[in-house]
Amino acid sequence: MKDKYTEMWEKLNLDIEAHDALLEVLGKFYGDIYLSQENRVRGMEYLDFVISEIHGLRIKELEDAKKKGYKIIGTFCIFVPEELTIAANAIQVGLCAGAEAAKEEVEKIVPRNTCPLIKSFIGFKLARLCPFTESCDLIVGETTCDGKKKVYESFREYVPMYIMEVPQQKKINDRELWKSEVLRYKDKLEELTQHKITPEDLKKAIKIVNNKRRVLQRLNKIRSFIPTPISGRDVLLVNQISFYDDPVRFTEKISTLCDELEEKVKEKEGVVPQNTPRLLLCGCPMAVPNWKLPYIIESSGAVVVGEESCIGTRNTRDLVEESGETLEEMIEAIVDRYLKIDCACFTPNEERINNIISMAKELQVDGVIHYNLLFCQPYAHESIKIDKILREQNIPMLTIETDYGMEDVEQLKTRVEAFVEMISA
Ligand code: BJ8
């Protein structure tokens, strides 16, 4: 069926037939998981709209911005400093990596036992299904886990790539390396956009990105009340959309959503009953449209009240210090802020354990679910350690390892239900 955006998608070289089929499946999936929820606040209508237009209106906005001279930068990791991207007259977007695509083709170029997130972004490119990937002027990869850094060697045959080196430790010399990488990225952006970043540009961009993080912090604070006024699924969606939407508009809309949720808190109106078991979800990122586990959890009688993940608090916890006036001062502040990211790719990574314990306590959770994407070594290693430490703190934890397939849904449901029953008792 011809859509009003078909011509645009054709120009982007999408496989129109396969893309139509994808949108149809996604629409159905979204309806079942999101639109079927009860007691949803009005402010979520904006998020429903964004999702319904995510491959349409948002892509058109990007295409229009390109005509005005902006460049589009695609990313797979929260280490890429959006402040610099915005300051250089570019737009940063997270790339689709939350669903299976072109599996057989992908496994011809990456080992079968590669994490589904990596396979996904390769698959979306090979199958020509992601208009964000096709809109990008540059895709920025990073040397975080081994899977990603090796796959970028093949991926660069298909897309214009740039790699940032992320250190594996946080010693003084690692900070030096990271600072040089931040500066190298700045140079690369300036070369691409032909725009020399000024202190005014960077100051403004820091404010924009900080404000986006501030509104997400506010949302997290609101959901921490008992009973929580918003489902975990909806907050995950808000976090996912924060990687695609225009940051200023997104901040305004989520601020309105927060106003509405605050009213619910005042009235003690929860999205679920007061005694619903509260869970913290930790671990690997859940990129759009990876909603499988939150849906299973919340249809098993529990509610998710926190996401300790990159599509969650790991990306919003820390702000860039705003007092800098010179470029040098602001770059230093960016370097420091990004080095606080407690990704499992770091060794050691003690701050992550401490962050999980404080989140579990602040959010008054009854248990923790650690989510490992299949074949993700860094998070699988840390889940063993975290399980031991949480046990010592009397916080029950369940580890779930899964991929994007639906074959294990019933089995996961059984395990999650048993865990929820156990913590309820
Ligand atoms: S800062 S978590 S976004 S690297 S799940 S691809 S680690 S094998 S996504 Fe990540 Fe940046 Fe770290 Fe966050 Fe590898 Fe694991 Fe796959 Fe992963």
CSV table of N, CA and C in Angstrom, one decimal, residues 45 153 161 174 301 348 354 362 418 423:
chain,number,residue,atom,x,y,z
A,45,GLU,N,0.0,10.2,25.1
A,45,GLU,CA,-0.5,10.3,23.7
A,45,GLU,C,0.6,10.9,22.8
A,153,GLU,N,34.4,-3.2,11.9
A,153,GLU,CA,35.4,-3.4,10.8
A,153,GLU,C,34.6,-3.8,9.5
A,161,MET,N,31.7,5.4,8.6
A,161,MET,CA,31.9,5.2,10.0
A,161,MET,C,33.0,6.0,10.6
A,174,ASP,N,43.9,7.1,31.4
A,174,ASP,CA,42.7,6.8,30.6
A,174,ASP,C,41.9,8.1,30.3
A,301,GLY,N,2.0,-9.3,37.2
A,301,GLY,CA,1.6,-8.8,38.5
A,301,GLY,C,2.6,-7.9,39.2
A,348,PRO,N,38.1,-2.1,36.9
A,348,PRO,CA,36.9,-2.6,37.6
A,348,PRO,C,35.8,-1.6,37.4
A,354,ASN,N,27.5,-0.1,43.4
A,354,ASN,CA,27.0,0.9,44.3
A,354,ASN,C,25.7,1.6,43.8
A,362,GLU,N,16.5,3.5,47.2
A,362,GLU,CA,15.7,4.7,47.0
A,362,GLU,C,14.3,4.4,46.4
A,418,ALA,N,7.1,-16.8,38.9
A,418,ALA,CA,7.6,-17.5,40.1
A,418,ALA,C,8.4,-16.5,41.0
A,423,ILE,N,8.7,-12.9,45.8
A,423,ILE,CA,8.9,-11.6,46.5
A,423,ILE,C,7.7,-11.1,47.1
